[in-house]
Coordinates of C-alpha atoms in Angstrom, one line a residue:
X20 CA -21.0 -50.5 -29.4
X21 CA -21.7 -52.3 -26.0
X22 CA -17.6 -52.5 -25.3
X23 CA -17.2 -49.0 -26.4
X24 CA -20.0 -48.1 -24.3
X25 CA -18.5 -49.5 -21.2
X26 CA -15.1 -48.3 -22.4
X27 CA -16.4 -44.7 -21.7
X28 CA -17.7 -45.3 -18.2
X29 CA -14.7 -47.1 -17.4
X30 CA -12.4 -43.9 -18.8
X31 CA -15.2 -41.8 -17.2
X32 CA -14.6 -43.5 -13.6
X33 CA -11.2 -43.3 -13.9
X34 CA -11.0 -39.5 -14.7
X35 CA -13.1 -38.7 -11.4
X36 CA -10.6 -41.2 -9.3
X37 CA -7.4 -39.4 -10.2
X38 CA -9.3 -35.9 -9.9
X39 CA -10.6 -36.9 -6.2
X40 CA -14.1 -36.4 -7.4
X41 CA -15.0 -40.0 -6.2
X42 CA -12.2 -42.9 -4.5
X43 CA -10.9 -45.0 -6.7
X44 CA -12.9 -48.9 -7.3
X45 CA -12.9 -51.6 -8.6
X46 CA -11.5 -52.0 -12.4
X47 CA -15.0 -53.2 -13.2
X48 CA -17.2 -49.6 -12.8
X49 CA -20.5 -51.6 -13.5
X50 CA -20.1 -54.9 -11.2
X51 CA -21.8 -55.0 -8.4
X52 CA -19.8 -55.2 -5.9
X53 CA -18.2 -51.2 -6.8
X54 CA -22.1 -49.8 -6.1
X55 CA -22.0 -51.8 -2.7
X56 CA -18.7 -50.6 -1.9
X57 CA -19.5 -47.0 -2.7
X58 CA -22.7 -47.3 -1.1
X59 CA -20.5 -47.9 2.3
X60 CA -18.5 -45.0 1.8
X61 CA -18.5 -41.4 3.4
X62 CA -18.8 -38.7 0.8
X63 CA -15.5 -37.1 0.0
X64 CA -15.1 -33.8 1.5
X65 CA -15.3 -31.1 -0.9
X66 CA -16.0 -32.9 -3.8
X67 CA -16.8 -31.0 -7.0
X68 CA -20.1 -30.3 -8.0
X69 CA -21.9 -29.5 -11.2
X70 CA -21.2 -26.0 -12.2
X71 CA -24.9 -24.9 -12.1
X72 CA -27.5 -27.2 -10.3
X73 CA -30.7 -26.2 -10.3
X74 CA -31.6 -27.4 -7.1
X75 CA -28.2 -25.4 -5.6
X76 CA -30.3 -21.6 -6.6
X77 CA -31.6 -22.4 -3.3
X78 CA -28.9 -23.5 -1.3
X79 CA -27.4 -21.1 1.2
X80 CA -23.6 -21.8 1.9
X81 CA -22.4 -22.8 5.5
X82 CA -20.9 -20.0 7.1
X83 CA -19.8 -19.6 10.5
X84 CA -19.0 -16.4 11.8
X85 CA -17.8 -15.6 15.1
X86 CA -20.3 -13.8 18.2
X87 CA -20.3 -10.5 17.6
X88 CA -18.2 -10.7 14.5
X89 CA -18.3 -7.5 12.3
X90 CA -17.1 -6.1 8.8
X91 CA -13.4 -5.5 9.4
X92 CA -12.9 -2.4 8.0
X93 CA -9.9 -1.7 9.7
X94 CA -8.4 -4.6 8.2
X95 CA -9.4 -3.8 4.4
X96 CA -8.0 0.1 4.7
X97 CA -4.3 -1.4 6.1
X98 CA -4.4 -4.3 3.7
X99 CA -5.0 -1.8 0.8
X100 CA -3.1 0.9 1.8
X101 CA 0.1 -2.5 1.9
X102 CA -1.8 -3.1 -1.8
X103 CA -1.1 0.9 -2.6
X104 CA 2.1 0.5 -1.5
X105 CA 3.5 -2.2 -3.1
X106 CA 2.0 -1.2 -6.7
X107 CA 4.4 2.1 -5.9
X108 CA 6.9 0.3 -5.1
X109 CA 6.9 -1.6 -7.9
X110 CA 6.5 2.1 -10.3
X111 CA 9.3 3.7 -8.6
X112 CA 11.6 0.9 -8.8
X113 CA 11.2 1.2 -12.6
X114 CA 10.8 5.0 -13.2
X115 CA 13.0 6.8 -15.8
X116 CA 14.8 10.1 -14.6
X117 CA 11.9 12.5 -15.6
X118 CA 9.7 10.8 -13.4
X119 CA 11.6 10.8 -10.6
X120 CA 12.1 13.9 -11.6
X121 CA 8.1 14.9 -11.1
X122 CA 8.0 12.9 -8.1
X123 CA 10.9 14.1 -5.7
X124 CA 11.4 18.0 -7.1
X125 CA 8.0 19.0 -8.2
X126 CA 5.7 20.0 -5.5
X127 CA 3.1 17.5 -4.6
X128 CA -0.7 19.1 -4.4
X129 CA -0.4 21.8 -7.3
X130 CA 1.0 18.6 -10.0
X131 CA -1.5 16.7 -8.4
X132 CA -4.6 19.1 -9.5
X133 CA -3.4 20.1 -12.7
X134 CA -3.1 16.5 -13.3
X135 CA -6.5 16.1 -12.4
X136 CA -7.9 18.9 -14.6
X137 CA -6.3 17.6 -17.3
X138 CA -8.0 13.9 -17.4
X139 CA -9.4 12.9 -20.9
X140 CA -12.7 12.2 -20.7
X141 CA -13.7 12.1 -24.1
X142 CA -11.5 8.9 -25.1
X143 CA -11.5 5.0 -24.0
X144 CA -8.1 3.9 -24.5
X145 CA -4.8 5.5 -22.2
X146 CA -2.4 4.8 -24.1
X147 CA -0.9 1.6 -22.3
X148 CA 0.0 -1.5 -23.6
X149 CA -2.7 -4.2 -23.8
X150 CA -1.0 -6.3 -21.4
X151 CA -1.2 -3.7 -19.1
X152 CA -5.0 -2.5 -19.8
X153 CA -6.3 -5.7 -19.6
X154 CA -4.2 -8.1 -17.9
X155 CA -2.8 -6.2 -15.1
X156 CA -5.8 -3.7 -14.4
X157 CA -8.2 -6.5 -14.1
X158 CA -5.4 -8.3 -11.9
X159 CA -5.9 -5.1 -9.8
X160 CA -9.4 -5.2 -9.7
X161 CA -9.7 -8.9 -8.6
X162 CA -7.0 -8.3 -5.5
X163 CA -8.9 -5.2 -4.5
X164 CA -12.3 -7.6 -4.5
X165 CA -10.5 -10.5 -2.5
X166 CA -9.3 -7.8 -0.3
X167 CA -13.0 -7.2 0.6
X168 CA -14.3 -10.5 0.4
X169 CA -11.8 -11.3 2.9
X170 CA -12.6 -8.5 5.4
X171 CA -16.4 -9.4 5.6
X172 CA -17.2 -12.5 8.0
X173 CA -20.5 -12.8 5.6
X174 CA -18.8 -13.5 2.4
X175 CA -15.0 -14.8 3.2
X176 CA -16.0 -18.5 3.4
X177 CA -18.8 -18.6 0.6
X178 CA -17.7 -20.9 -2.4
X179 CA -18.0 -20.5 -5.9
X180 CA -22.1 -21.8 -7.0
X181 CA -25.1 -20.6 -8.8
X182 CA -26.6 -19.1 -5.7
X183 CA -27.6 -15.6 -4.2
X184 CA -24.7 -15.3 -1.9
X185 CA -22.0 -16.3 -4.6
X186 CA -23.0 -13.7 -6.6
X187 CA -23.9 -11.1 -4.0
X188 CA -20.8 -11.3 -2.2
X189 CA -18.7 -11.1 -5.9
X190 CA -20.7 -8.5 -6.2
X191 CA -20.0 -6.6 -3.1
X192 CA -16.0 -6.9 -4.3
X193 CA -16.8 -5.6 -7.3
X194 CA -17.5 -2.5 -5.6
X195 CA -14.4 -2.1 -3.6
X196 CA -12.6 -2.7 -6.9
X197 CA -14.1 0.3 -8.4
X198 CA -13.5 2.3 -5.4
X199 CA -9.8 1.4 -5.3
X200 CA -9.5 2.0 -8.9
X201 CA -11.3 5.4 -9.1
X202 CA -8.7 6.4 -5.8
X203 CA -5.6 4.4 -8.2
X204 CA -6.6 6.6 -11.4
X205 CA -7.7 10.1 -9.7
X206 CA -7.3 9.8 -5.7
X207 CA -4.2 11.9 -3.9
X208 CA -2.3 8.2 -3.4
X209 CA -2.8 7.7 -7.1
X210 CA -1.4 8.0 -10.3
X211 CA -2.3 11.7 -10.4
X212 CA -0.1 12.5 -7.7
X213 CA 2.6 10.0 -7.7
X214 CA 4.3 11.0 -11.5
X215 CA 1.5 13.1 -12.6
X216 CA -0.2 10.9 -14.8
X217 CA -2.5 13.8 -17.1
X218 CA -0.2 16.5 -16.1
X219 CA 1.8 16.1 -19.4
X220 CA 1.6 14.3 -22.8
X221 CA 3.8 11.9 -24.8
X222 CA 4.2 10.8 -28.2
X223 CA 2.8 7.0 -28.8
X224 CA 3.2 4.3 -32.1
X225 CA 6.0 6.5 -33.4
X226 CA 9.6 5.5 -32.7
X227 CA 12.1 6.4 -33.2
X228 CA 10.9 9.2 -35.7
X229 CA 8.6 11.1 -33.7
X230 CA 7.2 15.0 -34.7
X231 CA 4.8 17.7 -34.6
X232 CA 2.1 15.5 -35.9
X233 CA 2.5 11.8 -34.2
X234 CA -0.2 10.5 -31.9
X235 CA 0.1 11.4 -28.2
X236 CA -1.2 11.0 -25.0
X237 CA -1.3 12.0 -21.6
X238 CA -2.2 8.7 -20.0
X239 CA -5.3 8.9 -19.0
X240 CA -9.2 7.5 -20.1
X241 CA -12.2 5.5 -19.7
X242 CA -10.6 1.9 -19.7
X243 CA -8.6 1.3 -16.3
X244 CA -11.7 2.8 -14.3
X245 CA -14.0 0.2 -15.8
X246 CA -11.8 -2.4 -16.7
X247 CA -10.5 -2.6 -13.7
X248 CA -13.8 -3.6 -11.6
X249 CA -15.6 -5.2 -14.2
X250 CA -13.0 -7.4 -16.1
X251 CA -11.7 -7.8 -12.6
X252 CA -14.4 -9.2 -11.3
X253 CA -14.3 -12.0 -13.9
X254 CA -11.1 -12.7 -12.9
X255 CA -12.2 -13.3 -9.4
X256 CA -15.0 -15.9 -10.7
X257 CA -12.7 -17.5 -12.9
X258 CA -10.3 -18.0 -10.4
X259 CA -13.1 -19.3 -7.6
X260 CA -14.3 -22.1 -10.8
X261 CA -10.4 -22.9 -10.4
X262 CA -10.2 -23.6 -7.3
X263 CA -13.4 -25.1 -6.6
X264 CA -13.2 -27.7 -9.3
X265 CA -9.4 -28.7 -9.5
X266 CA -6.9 -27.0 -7.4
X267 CA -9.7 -28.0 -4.3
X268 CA -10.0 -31.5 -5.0
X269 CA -6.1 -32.1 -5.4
X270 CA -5.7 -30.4 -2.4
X271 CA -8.3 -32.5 -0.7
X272 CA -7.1 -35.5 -1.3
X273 CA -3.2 -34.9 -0.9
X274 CA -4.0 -33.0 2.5
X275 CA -1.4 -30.8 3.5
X276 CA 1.2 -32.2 0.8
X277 CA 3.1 -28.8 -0.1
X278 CA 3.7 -28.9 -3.9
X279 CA -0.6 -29.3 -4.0
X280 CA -0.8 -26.1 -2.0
X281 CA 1.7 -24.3 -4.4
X282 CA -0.2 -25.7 -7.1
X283 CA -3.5 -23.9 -5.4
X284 CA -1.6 -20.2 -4.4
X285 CA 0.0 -20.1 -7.8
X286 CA -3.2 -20.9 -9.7
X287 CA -5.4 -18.6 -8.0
X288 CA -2.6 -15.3 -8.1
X289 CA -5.0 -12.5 -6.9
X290 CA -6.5 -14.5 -4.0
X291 CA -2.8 -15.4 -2.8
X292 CA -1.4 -11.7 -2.6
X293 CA -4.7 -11.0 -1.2
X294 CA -3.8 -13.9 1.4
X295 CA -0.4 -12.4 2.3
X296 CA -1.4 -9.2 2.7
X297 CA -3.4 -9.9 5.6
X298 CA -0.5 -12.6 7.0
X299 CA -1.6 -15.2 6.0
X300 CA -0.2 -18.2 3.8
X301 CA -1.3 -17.4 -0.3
X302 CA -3.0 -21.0 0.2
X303 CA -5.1 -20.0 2.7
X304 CA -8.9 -20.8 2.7
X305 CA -11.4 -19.5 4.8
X306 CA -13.8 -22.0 4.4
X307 CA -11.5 -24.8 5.6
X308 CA -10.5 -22.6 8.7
X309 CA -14.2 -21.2 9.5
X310 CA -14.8 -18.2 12.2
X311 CA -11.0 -17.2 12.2
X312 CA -9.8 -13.9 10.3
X313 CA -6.9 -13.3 12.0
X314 CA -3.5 -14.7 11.4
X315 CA -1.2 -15.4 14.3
X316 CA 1.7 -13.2 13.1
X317 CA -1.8 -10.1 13.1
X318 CA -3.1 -10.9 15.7
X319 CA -0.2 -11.0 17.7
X320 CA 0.8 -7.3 16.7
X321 CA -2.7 -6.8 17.2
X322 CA -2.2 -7.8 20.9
X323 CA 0.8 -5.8 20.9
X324 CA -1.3 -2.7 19.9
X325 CA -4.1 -3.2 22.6
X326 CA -1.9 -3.0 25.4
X327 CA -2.8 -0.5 27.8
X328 CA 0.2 2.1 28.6
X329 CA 2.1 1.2 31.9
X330 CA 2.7 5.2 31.8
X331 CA 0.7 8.2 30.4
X332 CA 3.7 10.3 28.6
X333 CA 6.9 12.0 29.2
X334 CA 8.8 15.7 28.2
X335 CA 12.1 16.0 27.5
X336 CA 14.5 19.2 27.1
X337 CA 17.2 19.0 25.0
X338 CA 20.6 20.6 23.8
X339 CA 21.0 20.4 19.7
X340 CA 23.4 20.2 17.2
X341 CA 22.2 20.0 13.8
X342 CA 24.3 19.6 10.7
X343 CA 22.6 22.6 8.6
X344 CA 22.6 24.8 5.5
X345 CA 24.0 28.5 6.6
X346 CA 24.8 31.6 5.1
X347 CA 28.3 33.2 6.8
X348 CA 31.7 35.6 6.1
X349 CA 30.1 35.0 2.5
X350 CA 29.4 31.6 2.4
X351 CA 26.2 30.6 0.2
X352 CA 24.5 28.0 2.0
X353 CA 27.9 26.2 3.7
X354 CA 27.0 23.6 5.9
X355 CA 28.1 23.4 9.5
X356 CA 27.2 22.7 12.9
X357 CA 24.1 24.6 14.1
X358 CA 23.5 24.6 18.1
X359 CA 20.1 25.5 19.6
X360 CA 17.6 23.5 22.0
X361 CA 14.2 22.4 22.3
X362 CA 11.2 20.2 24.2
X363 CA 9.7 17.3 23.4
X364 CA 6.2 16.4 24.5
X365 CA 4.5 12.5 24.1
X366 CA 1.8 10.8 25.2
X367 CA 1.4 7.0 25.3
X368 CA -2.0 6.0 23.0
X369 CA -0.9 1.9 23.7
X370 CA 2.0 0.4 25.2
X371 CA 4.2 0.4 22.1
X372 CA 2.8 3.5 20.6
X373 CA 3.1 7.2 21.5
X374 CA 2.1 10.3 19.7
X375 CA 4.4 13.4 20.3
X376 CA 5.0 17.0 19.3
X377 CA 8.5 18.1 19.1
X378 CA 9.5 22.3 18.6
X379 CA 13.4 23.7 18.8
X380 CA 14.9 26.9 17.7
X381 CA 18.3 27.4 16.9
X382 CA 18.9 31.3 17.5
X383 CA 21.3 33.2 14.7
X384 CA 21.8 30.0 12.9
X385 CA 22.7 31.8 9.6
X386 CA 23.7 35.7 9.9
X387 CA 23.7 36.5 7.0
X388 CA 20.0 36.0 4.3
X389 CA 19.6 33.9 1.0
X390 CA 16.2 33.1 -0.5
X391 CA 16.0 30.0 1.2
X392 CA 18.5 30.5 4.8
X393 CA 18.9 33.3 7.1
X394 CA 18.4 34.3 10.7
X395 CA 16.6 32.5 13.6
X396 CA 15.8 28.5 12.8
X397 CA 12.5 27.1 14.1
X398 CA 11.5 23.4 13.3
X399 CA 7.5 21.7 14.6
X400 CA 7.2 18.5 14.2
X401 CA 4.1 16.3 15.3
X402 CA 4.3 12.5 14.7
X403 CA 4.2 9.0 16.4
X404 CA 6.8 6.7 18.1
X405 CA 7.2 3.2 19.0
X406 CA 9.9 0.8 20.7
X407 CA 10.7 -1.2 24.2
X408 CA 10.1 0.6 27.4
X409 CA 11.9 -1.4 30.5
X410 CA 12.4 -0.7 34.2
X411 CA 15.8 0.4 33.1
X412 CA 16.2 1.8 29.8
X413 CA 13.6 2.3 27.0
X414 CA 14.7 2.2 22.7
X415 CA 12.5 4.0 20.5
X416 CA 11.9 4.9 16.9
X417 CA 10.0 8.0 16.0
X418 CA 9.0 9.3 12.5
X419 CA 7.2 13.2 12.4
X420 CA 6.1 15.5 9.5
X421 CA 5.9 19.1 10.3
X422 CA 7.9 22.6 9.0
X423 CA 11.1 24.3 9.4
X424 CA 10.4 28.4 9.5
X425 CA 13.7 31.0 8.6
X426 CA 13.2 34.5 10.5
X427 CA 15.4 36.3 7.9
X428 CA 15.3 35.1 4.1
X429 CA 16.1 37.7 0.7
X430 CA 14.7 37.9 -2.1
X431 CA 17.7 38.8 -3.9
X432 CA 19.1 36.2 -5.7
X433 CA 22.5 34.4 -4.7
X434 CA 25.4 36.5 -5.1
X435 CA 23.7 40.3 -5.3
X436 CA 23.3 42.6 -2.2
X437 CA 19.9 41.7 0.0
X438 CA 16.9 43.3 -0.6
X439 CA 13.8 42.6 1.1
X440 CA 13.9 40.6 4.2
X441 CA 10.7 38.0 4.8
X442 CA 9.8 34.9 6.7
X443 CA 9.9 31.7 4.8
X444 CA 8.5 27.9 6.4
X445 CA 9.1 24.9 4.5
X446 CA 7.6 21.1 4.7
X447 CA 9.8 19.2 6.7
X448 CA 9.7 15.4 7.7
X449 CA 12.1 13.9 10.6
X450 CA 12.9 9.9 11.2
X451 CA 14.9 9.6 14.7
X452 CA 15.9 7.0 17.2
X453 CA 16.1 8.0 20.9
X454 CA 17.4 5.7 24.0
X455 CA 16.8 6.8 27.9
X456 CA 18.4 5.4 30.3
X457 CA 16.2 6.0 33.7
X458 CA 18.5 7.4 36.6
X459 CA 15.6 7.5 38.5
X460 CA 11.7 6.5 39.3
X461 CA 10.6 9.1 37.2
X462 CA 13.6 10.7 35.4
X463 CA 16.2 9.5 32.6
X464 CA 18.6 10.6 30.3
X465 CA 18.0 10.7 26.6
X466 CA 20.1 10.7 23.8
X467 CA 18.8 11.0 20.1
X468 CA 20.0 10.5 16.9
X469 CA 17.8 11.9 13.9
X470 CA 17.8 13.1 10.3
X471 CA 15.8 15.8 9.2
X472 CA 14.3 16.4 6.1
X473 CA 14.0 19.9 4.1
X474 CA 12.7 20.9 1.2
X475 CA 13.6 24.1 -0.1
X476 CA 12.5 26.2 -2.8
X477 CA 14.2 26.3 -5.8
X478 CA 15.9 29.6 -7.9
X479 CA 15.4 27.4 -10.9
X480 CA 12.2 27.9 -12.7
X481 CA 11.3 25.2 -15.2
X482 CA 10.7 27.3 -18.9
X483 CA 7.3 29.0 -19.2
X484 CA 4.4 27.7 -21.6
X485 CA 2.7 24.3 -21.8
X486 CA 5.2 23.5 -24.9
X487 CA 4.4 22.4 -28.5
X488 CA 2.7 18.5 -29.9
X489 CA 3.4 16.0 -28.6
X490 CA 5.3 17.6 -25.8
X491 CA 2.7 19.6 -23.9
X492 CA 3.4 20.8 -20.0
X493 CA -0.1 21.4 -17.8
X494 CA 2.3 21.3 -14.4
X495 CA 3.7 23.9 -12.3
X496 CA 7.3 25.5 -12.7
X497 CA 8.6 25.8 -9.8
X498 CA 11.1 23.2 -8.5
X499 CA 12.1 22.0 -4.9
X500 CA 15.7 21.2 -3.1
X501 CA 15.4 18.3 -0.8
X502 CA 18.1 18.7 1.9
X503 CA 19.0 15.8 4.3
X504 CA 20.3 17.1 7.6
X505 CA 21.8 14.6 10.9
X506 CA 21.7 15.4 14.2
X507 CA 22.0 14.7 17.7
X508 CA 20.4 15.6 21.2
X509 CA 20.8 15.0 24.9
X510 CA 19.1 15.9 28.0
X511 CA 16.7 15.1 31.0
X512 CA 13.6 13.4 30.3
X513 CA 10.6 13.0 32.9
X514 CA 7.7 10.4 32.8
X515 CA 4.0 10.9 34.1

């Protein structure tokens, strides 16, 4: 019993060497020349400690924040709305041809409260898969709850430990999850708007022979919006216990070796796209870098940003050609060469960002009337640009929603004599690229190139009725054309 006794403190001792918990010693754990040789010794930094000491309930963690340091709340809204973003991204790459369907020809705030109205609030489960309700939701959820740990100087550098600020700060993610999820499930960036999650059912558990009487859904229910923060937040702890007791340790005592810090971003997933989002490496730490949020790629467009302007704005008039939809000697929406002119108005907020409204008209740009094209053109747009501004020349890129109004639209349908004659304005979005070339202190040249999208109302109605089990239909009708549209500008432009 006595050499199996010492067997286990020897295996023991050896376990906590190769871990980094305690430098390796002598081959003889009990002789004493190991105690004098770990008495000499400075304690290894970061070593693991038991996962609940009593006497650590006490024990606040070291933060250091920086003077003046406040909740970066800036920071969380761009580094979710980059989250929202990419989980789109992701949907769209793999949607089927009814869904892009819903999300490019339907229009966008009608779906969106139908959708709404239609969430089932009287059942738990959506629908989904498993993997997805409760692997991928609480993935979600624990992203969302880095994202805020993150942003506050109070709780981005406190470990994982049986203490009040642990759990408080866990806690305070936890409520950014359920935020995010509630505006994931039913916000107008959500599901509900982008493919109209509610807005329509499916049949589930019944290929390929599916009827009248199979089960259906319409994707929606209790379990992402409290899966998502709850289970999430577990997630999060299990992933702090992680690090804090054997990606740390690994990394501690290969310091800076690269395959250690893979080994720490790819076992700790949530915290490392949480990491990139805000540009910094997925094995970043805060606690190993304390009082500094900012990475240098952010702060350096944040530098960018705070520039003041070396001028206050400029307008520009402009001759315009614009490659357009026209009705003329009895052509039905024929496209060709629409000229007209306009005046373009910006004012520089920072150094590399203006905001500028843009308005043109194109007089008897289509003679004759169709329910979408005739008379006068009009286009508003009101949006933001950015690019280089030199002595010489300046390169910018602008993008600009707004509306595009007809003076002379029918209400006849294509191909039967006109009838009434009405106004019609449509959403509209342009994305452009201008250069000026400066002739003189305080006056240039500018040429433009853009693209201009139009979304037109459709003749074709989609069949009335909500349908039959399991195909039912809560969402509107009507469809939408989305027309594309180049063109190009020159003319004077003068700075203030």
């Amino acid at each position: 019993m006595v050499g199996f006794s010492r067997f286990g403190r020897f295996a023991l001792s050896a376990l906590l060497s190769v871990s980094g918990a305690i430098p390796a010693q002598s081959v003889l754990p009990d002789s004493p020349g190991t105690v004098v040789q770990m008495s000499r010794l400075n304690p290894v930094r970061f070593a693991p400690e038991p996962l609940f000491p009593m006497a650590s309930r006490s024990k606040q963690p070291n933060v250091t924040l920086a003077p003046g340091e406040k909740f970066h709340w800036k920071g969380l809204v761009l580094q979710s709305m980059g989250f929202l973003l990419l989980q789109h991204s992701v949907r769209i790459s793999m949607a089927n041809e009814h869904d892009m369907h819903l999300l490019v020809n339907k229009p966008y705030w009608s779906d969106y409260w139908a959708s709404i109205d239609q969430f089932n609030w009287r059942r738990w489960n959506d629908g989904d898969s498993f993997p997805v309700n409760y692997v991928g939701h609480p993935m979600e959820g624990a992203i969302a709850s880095y994202l805020e740990i993150q942003s506050n100087p109070r709780d981005r550098a406190v470990r994982f430990g049986n203490n009040r600020p642990y759990w408080m700060s866990r806690l305070r993610g936890a409520a950014w999850a359920a935020v995010y999820s509630t505006q994931w499930e039913l916000g107008p960036l959500g599901e509900s708007a982008i493919f109209n999650q509610g807005g329509f059912t499916y049949p589930i558990q019944c290929e390929p022979n599916c009827g009248p009487n199979s089960k259906y859904t319409n994707n929606t229910g209790w379990v992402d919006l409290i899966v998502t923060p709850t289970v999430g937040t577990l997630w999060v702890v299990g992933e702090d216990v992680l690090d804090r007791y054997v990606t740390d340790p690994l990394v501690q005592r290969h310091h800076g070796t690269f395959p250690f810090l893979l080994l720490r971003a790819g076992a700790n997933p949530s915290r490392s796209l949480a990491n990139i989002l805000r540009g910094h490496y997925p094995w970043w730490r805060d606690y190993e870098h304390p009082g500094q949020y900012d990475s240098a790629m952010v702060h350096a467009f944040q530098s960018a940003l705070d520039k003041e302007p070396v001028e206050r704005g400029d307008v520009s008039l402009y001759f315009q050609s614009q490659y357009l939809r026209t009705n003329r000697n009895g052509c039905r929406e024929c496209r060709r060469w629409v000229r007209g002119g306009g005046i373009t108005v910006a004012f520089q907020l920072r150094r590399y960002l203006d905001v500028y409204g843009d308005f043109n008209m194109a007089p008897d740009a289509s003679p004759e009337s169709s329910t979408n094209v005739g008379g006068n053109i009009s286009e508003a747009m009101f949006g933001l640009r950015s690019g280089y501004n030199g002595k010489r020349f300046s390169v910018k890129a602008s993008i600009a929603p707004g509306f595009v109004s007809y003076s002379r639209t029918s209400d006849s349908p294509p191909g039967t004599p006109p009838g009434n004659y009405f106004r019609t304005t449509d959403f509209a979005a342009t994305v452009g690229i201008n250069a000026d070339v400066k002739v003189a202190h305080n006056m240039g040249l500018r040429f433009e190139v853009h693209n201009t999208l139009i979304r037109y109302k459709s003749p074709n109605r989609d069949p009335e009725g909500i349908g039959t089990p399991p195909y039912l239909y809560f969402l509107s009708h009507d469809n939408y054309i989305n027309s594309t549209n180049w063109g190009v500008r020159v003319g004077p432009v003068w700075r203030f």
